[in-house]
Short mmCIF file of C-alpha atoms and ligand atoms in Angstrom, two decimals:
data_model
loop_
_atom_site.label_atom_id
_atom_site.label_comp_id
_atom_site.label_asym_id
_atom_site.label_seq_id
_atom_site.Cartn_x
_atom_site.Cartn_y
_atom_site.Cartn_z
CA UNK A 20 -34.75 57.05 -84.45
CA UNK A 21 -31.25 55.76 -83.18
CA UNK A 22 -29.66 54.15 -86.28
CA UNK A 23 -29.81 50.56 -84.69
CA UNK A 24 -33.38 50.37 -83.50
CA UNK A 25 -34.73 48.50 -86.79
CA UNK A 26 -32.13 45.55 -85.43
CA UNK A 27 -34.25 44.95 -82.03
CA UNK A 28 -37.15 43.51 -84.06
CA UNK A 29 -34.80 41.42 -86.37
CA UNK A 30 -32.78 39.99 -83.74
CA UNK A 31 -35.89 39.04 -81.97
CA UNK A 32 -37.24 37.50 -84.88
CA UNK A 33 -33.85 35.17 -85.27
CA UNK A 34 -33.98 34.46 -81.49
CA UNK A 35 -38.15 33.49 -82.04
CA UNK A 36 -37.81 31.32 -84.93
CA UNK A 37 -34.49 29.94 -84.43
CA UNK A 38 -31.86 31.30 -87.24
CA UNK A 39 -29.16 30.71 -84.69
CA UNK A 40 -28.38 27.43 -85.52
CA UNK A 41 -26.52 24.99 -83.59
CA UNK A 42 -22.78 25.13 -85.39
CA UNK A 43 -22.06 21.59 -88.03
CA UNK A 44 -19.00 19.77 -86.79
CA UNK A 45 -16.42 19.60 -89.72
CA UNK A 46 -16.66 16.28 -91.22
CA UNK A 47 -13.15 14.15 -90.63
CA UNK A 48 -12.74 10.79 -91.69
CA UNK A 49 -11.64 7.77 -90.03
CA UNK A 50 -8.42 7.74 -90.98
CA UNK A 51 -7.64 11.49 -90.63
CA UNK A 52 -8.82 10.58 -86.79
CA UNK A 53 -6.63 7.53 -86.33
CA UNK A 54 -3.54 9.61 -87.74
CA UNK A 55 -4.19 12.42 -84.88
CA UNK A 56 -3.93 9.59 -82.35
CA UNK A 57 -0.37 9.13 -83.19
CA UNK A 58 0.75 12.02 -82.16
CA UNK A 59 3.48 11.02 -79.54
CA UNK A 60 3.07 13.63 -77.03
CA UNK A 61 5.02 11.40 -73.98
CA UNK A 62 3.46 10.98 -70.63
CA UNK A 63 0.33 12.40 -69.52
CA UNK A 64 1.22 16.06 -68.51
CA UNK A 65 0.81 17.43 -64.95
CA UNK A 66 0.54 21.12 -65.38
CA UNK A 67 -0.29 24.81 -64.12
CA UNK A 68 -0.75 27.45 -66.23
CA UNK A 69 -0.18 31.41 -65.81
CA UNK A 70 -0.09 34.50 -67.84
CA UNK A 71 2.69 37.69 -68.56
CA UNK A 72 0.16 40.07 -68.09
CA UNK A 73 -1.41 38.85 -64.84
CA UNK A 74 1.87 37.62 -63.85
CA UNK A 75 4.96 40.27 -64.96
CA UNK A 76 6.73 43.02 -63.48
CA UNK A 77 7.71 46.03 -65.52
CA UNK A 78 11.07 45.76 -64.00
CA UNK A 79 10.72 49.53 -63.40
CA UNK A 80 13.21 51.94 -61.87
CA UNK A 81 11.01 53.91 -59.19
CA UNK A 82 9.18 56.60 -61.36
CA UNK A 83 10.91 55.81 -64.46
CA UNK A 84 9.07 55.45 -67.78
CA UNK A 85 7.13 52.42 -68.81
CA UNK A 86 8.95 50.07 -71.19
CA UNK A 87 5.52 49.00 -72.67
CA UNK A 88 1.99 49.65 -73.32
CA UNK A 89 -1.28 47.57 -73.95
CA UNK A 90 -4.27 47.57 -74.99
CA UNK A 91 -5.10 46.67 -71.21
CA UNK A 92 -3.12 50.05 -70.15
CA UNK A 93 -5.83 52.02 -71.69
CA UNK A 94 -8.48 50.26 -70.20
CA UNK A 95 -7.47 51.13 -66.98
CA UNK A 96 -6.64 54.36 -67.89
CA UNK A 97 -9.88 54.95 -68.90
CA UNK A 98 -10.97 54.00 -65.68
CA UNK A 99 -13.12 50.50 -67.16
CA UNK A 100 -10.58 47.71 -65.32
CA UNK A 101 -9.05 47.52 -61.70
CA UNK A 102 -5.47 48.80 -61.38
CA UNK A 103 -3.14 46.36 -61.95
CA UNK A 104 0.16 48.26 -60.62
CA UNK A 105 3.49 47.61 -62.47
CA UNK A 106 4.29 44.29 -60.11
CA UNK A 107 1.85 42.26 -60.07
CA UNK A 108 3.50 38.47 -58.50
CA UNK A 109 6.94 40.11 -59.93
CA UNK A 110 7.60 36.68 -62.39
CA UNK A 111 9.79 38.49 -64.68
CA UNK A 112 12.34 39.17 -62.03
CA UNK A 113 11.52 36.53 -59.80
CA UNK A 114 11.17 33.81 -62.40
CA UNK A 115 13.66 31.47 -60.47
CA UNK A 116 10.90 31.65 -57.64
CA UNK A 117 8.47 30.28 -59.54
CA UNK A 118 10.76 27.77 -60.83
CA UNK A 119 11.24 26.39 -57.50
CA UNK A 120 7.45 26.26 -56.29
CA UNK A 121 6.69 24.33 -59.49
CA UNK A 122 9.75 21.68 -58.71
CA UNK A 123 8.30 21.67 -55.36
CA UNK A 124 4.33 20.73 -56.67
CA UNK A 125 6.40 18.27 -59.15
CA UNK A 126 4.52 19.34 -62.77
CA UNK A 127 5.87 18.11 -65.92
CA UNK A 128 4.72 20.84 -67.62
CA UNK A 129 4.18 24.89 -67.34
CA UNK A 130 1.96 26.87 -69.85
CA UNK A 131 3.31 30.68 -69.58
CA UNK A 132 3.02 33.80 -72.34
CA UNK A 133 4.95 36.11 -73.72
CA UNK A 134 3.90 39.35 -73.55
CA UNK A 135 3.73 41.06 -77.15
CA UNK A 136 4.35 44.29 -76.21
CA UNK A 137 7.62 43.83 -74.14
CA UNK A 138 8.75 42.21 -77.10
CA UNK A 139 7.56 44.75 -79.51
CA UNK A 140 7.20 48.07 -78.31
CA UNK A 141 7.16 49.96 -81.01
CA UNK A 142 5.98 48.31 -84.45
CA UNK A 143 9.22 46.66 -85.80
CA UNK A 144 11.51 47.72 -82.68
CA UNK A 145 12.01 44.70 -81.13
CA UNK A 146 13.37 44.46 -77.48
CA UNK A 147 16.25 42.24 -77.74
CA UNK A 148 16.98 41.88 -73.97
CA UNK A 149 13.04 40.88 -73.34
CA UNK A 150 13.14 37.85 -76.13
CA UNK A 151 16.60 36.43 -74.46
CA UNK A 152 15.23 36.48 -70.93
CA UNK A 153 11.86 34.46 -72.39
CA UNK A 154 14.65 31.81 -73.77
CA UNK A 155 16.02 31.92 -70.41
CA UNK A 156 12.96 31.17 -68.63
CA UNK A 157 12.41 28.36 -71.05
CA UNK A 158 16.38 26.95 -70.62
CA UNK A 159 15.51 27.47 -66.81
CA UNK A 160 12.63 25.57 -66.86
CA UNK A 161 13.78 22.63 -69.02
CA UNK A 162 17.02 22.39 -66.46
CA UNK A 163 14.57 21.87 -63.73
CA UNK A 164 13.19 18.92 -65.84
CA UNK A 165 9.80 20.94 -66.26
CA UNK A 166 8.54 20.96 -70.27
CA UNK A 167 7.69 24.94 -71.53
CA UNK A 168 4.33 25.36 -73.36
CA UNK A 169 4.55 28.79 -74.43
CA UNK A 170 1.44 30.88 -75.61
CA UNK A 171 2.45 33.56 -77.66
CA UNK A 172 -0.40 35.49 -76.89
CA UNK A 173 -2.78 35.92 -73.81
CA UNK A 174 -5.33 38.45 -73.90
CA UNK A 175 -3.19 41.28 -74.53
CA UNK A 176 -2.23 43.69 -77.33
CA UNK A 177 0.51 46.38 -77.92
CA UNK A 178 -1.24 49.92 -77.25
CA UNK A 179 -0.04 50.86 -81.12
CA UNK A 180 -2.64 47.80 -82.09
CA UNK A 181 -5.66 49.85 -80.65
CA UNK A 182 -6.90 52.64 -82.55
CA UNK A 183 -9.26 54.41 -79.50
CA UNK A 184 -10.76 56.53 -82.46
CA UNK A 185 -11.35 53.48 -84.44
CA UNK A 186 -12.18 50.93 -82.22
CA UNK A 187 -13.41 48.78 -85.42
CA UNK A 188 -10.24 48.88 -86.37
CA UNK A 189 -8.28 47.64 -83.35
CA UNK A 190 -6.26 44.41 -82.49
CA UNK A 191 -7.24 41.52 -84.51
CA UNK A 192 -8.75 44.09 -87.28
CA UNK A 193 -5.86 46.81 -87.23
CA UNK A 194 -5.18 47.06 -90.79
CA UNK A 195 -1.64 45.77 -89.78
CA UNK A 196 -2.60 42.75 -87.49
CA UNK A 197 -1.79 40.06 -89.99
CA UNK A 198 1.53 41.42 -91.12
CA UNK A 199 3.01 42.26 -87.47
CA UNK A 200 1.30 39.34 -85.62
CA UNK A 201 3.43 37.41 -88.25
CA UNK A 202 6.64 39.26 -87.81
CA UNK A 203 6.16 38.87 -84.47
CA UNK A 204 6.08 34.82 -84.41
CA UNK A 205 8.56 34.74 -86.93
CA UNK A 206 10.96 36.98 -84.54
CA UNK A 207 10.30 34.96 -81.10
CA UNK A 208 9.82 31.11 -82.59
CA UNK A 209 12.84 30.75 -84.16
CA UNK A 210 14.58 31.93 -80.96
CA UNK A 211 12.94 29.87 -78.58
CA UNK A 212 12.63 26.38 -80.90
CA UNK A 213 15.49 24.75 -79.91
CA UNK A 214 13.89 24.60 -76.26
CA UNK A 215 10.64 24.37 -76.80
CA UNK A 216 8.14 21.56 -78.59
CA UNK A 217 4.60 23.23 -77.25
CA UNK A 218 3.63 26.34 -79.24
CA UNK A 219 -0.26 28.03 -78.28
CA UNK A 220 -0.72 30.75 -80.58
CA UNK A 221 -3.72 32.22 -78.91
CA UNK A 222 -5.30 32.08 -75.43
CA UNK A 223 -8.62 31.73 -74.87
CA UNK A 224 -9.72 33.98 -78.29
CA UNK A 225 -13.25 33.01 -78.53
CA UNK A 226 -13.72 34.07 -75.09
CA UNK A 227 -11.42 37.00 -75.80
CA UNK A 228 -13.95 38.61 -78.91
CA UNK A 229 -16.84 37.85 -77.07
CA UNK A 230 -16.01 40.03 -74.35
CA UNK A 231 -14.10 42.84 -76.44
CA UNK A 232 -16.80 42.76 -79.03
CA UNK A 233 -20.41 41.55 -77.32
CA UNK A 234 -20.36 42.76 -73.55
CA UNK A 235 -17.89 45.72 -73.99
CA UNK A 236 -15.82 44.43 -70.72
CA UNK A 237 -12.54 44.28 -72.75
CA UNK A 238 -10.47 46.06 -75.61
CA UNK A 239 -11.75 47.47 -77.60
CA UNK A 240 -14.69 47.14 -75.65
CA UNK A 241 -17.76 47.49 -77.95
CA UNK A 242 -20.82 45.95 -77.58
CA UNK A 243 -23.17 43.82 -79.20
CA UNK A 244 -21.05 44.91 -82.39
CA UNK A 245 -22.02 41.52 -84.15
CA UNK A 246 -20.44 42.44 -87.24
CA UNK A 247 -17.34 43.05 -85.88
CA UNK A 248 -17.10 40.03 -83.89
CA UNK A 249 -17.57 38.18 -86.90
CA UNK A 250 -14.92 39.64 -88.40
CA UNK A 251 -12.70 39.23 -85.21
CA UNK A 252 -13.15 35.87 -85.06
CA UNK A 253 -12.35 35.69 -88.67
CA UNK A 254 -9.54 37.98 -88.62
CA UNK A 255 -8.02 35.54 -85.14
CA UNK A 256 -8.60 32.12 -86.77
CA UNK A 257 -6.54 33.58 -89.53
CA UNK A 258 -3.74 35.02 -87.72
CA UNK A 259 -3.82 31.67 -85.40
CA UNK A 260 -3.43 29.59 -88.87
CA UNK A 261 -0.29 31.96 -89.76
CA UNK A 262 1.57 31.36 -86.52
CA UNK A 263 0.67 27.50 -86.47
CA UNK A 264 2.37 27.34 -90.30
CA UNK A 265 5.37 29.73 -89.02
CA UNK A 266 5.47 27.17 -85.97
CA UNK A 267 5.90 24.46 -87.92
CA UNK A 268 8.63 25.66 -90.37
CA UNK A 269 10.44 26.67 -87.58
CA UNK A 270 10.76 22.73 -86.03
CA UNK A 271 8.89 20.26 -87.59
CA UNK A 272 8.16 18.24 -84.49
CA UNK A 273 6.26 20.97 -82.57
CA UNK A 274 3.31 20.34 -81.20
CA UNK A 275 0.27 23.27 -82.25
CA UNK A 276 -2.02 23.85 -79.74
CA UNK A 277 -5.49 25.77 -79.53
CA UNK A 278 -6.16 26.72 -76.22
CA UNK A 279 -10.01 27.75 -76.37
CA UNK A 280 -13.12 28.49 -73.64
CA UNK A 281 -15.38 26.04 -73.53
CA UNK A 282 -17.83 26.13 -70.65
CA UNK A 283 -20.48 23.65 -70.73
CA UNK A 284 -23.79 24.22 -71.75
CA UNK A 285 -27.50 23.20 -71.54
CA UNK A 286 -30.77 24.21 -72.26
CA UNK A 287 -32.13 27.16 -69.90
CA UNK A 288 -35.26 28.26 -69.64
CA UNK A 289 -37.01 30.62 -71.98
CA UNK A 290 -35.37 29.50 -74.75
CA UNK A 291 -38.00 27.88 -76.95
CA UNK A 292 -36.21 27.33 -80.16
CA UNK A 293 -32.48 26.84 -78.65
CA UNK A 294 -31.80 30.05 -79.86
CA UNK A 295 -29.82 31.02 -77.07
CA UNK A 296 -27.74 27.53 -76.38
CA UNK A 297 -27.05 27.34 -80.50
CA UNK A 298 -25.53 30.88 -79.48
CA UNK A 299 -23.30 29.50 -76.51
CA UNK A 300 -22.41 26.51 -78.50
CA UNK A 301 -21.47 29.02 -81.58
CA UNK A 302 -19.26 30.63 -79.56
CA UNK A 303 -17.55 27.68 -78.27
CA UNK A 304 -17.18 26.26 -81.39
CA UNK A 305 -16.98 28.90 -84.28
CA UNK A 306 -13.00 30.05 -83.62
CA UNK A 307 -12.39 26.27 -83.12
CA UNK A 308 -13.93 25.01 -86.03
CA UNK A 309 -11.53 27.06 -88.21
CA UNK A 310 -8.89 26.29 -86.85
CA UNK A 311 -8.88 22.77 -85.35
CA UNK A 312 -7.18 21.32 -88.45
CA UNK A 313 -3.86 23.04 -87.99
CA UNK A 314 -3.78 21.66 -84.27
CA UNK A 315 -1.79 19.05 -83.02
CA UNK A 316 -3.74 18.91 -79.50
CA UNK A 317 -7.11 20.33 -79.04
CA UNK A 318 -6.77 22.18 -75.88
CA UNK A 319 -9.07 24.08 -73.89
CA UNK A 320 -10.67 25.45 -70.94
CA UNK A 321 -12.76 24.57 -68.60
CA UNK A 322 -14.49 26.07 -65.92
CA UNK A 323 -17.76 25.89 -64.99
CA UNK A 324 -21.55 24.85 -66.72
CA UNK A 325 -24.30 26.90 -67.21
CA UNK A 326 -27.48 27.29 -68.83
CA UNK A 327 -28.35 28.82 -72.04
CA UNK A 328 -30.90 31.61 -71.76
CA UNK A 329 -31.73 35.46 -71.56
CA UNK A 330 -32.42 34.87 -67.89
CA UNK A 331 -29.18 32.48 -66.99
CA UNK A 332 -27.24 34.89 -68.73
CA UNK A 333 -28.42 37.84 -66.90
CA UNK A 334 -27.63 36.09 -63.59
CA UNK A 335 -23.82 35.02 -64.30
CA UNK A 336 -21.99 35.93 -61.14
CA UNK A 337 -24.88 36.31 -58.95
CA UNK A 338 -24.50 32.70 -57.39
CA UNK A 339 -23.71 32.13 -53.96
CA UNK A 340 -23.13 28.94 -52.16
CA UNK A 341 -21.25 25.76 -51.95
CA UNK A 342 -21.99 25.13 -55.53
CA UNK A 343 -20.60 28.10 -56.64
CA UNK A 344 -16.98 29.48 -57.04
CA UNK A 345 -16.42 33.14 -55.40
CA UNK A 346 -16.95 34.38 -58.54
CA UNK A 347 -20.54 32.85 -59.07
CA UNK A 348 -19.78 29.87 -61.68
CA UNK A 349 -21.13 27.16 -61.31
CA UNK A 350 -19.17 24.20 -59.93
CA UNK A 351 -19.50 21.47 -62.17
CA UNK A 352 -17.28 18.36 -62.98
CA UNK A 353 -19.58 16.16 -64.92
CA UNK A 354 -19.92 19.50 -67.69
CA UNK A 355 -15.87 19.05 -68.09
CA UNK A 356 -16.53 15.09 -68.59
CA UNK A 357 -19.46 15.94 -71.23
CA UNK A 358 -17.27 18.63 -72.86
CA UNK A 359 -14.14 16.23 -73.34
CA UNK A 360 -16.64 13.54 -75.20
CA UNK A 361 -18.21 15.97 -77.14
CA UNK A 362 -14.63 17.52 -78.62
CA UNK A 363 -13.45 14.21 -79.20
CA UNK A 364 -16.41 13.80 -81.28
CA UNK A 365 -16.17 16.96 -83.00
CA UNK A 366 -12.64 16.83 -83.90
CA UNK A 367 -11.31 13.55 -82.80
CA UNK A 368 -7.55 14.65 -81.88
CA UNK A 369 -5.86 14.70 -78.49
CA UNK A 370 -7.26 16.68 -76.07
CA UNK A 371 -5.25 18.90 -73.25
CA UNK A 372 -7.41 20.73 -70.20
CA UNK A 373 -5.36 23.91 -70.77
CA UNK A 374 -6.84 25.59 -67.54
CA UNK A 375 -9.10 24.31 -64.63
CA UNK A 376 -9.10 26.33 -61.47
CA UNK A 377 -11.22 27.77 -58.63
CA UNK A 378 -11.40 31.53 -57.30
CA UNK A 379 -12.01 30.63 -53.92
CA UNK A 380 -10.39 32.06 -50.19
CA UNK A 381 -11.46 28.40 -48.65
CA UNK A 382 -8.39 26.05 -49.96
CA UNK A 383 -10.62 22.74 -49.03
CA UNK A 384 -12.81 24.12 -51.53
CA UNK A 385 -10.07 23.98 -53.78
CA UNK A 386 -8.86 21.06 -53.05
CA UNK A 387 -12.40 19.40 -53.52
CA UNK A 388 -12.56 21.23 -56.97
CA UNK A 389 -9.32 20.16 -58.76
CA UNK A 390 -9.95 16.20 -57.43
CA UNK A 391 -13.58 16.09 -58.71
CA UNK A 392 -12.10 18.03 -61.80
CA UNK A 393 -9.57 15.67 -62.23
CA UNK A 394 -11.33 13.08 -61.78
CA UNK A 395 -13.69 13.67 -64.46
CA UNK A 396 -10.36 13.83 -66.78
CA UNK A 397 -9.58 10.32 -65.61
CA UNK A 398 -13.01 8.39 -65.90
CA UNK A 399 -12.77 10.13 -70.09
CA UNK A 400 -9.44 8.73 -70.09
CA UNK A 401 -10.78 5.37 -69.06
CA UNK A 402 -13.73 5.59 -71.22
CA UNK A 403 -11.03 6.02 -74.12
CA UNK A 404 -11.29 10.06 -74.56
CA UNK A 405 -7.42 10.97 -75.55
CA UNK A 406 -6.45 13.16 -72.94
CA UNK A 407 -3.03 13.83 -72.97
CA UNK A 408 -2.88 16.83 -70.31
CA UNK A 409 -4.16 18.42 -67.29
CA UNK A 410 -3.19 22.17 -66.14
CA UNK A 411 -4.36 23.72 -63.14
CA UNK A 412 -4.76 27.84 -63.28
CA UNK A 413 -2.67 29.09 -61.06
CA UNK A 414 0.27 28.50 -59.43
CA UNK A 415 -0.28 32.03 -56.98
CA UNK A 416 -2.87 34.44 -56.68
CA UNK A 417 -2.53 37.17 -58.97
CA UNK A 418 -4.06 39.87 -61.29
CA UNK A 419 -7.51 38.45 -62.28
CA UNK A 420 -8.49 40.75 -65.11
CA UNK A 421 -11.93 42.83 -64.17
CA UNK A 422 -11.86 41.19 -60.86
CA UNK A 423 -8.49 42.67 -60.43
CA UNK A 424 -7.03 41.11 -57.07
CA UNK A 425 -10.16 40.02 -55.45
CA UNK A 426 -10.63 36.41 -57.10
CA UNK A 427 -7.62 34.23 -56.08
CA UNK A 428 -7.01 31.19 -57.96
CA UNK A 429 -3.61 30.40 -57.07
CA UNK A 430 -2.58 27.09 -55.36
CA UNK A 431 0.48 29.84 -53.55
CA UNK A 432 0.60 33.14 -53.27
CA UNK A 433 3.29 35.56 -53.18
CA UNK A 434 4.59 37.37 -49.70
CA UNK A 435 4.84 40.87 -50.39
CA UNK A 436 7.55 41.66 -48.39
CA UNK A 437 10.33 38.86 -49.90
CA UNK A 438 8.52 37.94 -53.26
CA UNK A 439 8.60 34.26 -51.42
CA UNK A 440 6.46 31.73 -53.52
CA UNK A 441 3.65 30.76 -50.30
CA UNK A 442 1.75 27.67 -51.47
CA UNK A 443 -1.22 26.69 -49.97
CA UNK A 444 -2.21 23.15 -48.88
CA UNK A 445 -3.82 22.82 -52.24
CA UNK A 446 -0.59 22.95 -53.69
CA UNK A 447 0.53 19.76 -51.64
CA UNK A 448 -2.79 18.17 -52.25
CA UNK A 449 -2.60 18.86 -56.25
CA UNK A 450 1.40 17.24 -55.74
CA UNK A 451 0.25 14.18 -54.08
CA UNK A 452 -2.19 13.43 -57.22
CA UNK A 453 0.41 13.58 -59.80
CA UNK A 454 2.42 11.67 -57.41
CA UNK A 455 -0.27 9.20 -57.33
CA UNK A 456 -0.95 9.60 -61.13
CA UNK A 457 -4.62 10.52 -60.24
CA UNK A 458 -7.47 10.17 -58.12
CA UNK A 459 -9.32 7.58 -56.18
CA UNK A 460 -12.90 8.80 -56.34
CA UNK A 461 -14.89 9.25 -59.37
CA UNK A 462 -17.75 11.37 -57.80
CA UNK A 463 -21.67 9.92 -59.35
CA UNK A 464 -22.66 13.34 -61.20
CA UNK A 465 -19.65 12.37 -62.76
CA UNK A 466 -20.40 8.77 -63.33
CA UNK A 467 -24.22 9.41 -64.44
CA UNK A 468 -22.66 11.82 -67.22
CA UNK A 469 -21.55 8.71 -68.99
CA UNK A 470 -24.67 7.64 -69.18
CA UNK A 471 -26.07 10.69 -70.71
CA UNK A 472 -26.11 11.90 -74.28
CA UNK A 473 -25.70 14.81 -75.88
C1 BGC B 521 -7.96 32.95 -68.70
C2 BGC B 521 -7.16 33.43 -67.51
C3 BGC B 521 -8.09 33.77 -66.36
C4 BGC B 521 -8.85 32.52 -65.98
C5 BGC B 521 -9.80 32.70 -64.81
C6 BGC B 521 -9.14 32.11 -68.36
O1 BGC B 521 -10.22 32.65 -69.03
O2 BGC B 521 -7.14 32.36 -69.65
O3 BGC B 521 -6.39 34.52 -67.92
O4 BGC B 521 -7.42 34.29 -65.28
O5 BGC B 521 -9.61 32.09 -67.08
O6 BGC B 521 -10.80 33.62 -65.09
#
């Protein structure tokens, strides 16, 4: 009998009586709430977000050896992820470019990551070149008047992380995670401190583990390995925790920031005992939960809805229509107004939308998406939800992870030819809203949400 048949009958025994419960908020009190609320963050921030990895050249000499190596390499070595090629939209080169398309949109603010392996290619050899020029992106960026949130990590690992014989064993749970992860914030934060106030340790790790650990899509790309994504989120919330404490003794006045998934979810069909959505919720909330008290700003985000259930689930990306992004999620603006109300209540800190985008080739589409989506930030504003932030993803199209080039987020895109920054007319449209300071149309699903409870 394979060794993990006995666990079929089990887990449909927890799905049929409902063991998956729905995950306890952490209990704050009033006035550990009100003191969150005086966190003096400035204006509300106008933003776009990107990432090294789907954004970075190598700044290779034609056939010349690569400086660095993730866990992402192997992947597509192994022939499980699209190419990505060694230019990508060429921002480590071309970072001045960028620069100017965000002056031109008129953000306040720009998430970006460092990419650990650039930094680090071998354990403890540090790449001294690679941390100045991310302290020169940040100087650049301040001298345009544009405020640096900096992620230290986004999706990717060094290749020495991933043990491809041990996959157990791999990123967050290589026996030397915790001691290199924090040599490796307490190398690039005291460097880049002086210019910047916005730390995110970790992008998007709930969604991260669930994919490395459940569906087997990404490094080190095992699945339904429970256990182990237990452990992972464990072994993350932990390492998050270090770098938020290293952050901190570094400059006091930084501001910590999660930057979590957090689709919104409801009850789907054959799901008699929740089993499913107390799932979905637990892996909103489970990474969160541990860490939430270490963060100055709760940020997170947001994409689409969908329901919880064996059938829903199945049929993720197989959505067409004006409802749907080009990637099959679901289109929803009301889910990101239910999502900020519910986090508030959970956790009752600032909030930041840390990424809110479309993958669509029809820009109106776009345009529609980020003012309904925006909208929905403003009507939880006005209903007294502290939102402090709003990021689009992207600025330009670039590498979008198993999609590879296909899905195209980006409010510009890059001309092959001269690297020129091409924005769309979504870019112009997104610019006249912060211009504006929002929008003028709060669409009714949006509206009815406040109605609702949850
Ligand atoms: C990630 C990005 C990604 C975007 C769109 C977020 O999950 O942080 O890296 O490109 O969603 O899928």
């Amino acid at each position: 009998m394979p060794r993990h048949l006995h666990l079929i009958p089990l887990a449909a025994l927890a799905f049929l009586t409902g063991c998956v419960t729905y995950p306890r908020a952490p209990k704050i009190t009033p006035p550990e709430r009100a003191k969150a609320s005086r966190i003096e963050t400035g204006d509300f921030a106008w933003g776009i977000s990107t990432s090294s990895w789907q954004y970075e050249n190598r700044a290779l000499k034609p056939g010349g050896k690569l400086p660095f190596r993730t866990d992402w390499d192997i992947l597509m070595e192994q022939g499980k992820a699209p190419t990505r090629g060694n230019t990508v939209v060429m921002s480590w080169s071309e970072f001045d470019k960028d620069v100017a398309a965000l002056k031109k949109i008129g953000v306040t603010h720009y998430r970006f990551s460092l990419e650990w392996a650039r930094i680090e290619p071998q354990p403890g050899r540090y790449d001294e070149a690679a941390i100045a020029r991310y302290v020169e992106m940040t100087r650049r960026l301040q001298a345009a008047d544009i405020e640096p949130v900096v992620c230290l990590w986004h999706f990717t690992f060094p290749d020495w992380l991933y043990d491809t014989q041990n996959p157990k064993k791999s990123n967050w749970l290589h026996p030397e995670a915790d001691t290199r992860w924090q040599a490796y914030v307490n190398k690039v934060v005291p460097r880049l401190a002086p210019h910047v106030r916005y730390f995110a340790p970790q992008n998007e790790p709930n969604g991260q583990i669930a994919t490395a650990y459940l569906n087997g899509q990404w490094p080190p790309a095992m699945t339904a390995a429970f256990g182990t994504y237990a452990a992972a989120v464990r072994a993350s919330a932990r390492q998050f925790r270090q770098a938020a404490a290293i952050i901190k003794r570094h400059r006091a006045d930084a501001i910590v920031m999660s930057v979590q998934a957090l689709p919104w979810w409801s009850d789907g069909w054959l799901d008699p005992t929740r089993a499913a959505y107390n799932g979905m919720m637990r892996m909103n909330f489970d990474h969160l939960d541990r860490i939430w008290d270490v963060c100055d700003i709760i940020g997170f985000n947001y994409y689409y809805s969908q329901k919880a259930g064996p059938i829903s689930a199945l049929g993720l990306g197989s959505h067409r229509g004006p409802n749907f992004t080009e990637m099959g999620w679901d289109i929803d603006p009301a889910g990101l107004y239910k999502q900020i109300r519910l986090v508030d209540r959970r956790y009752g800190k600032p909030m930041m939308i840390t990424e809110n985008g479309i993958a669509t080739a029809d820009d109106d589409q776009r345009k529609r998406y980020l003012e309904e989506h925006i909208a929905a930030v403003q009507q939880a504003r006005l209903d007294g939800h502290d939102v402090r932030g709003y990021f689009v993803w992207s600025l330009l199209d670039n590498y979008e992870w198993h999609y590879g080039y296909d899905a195209t987020f980006g409010l510009g895109k890059m001309n092959p030819r001269t690297h020129a920054r091409e924005l769309k007319p979504s870019a112009f449209y997104y610019r006249d809203i912060i211009r504006r300071g929002g929008v003028r149309d709060i669409p009714s699903a949006v509206l009815k949400a406040r109605g609702g409870k949850r």
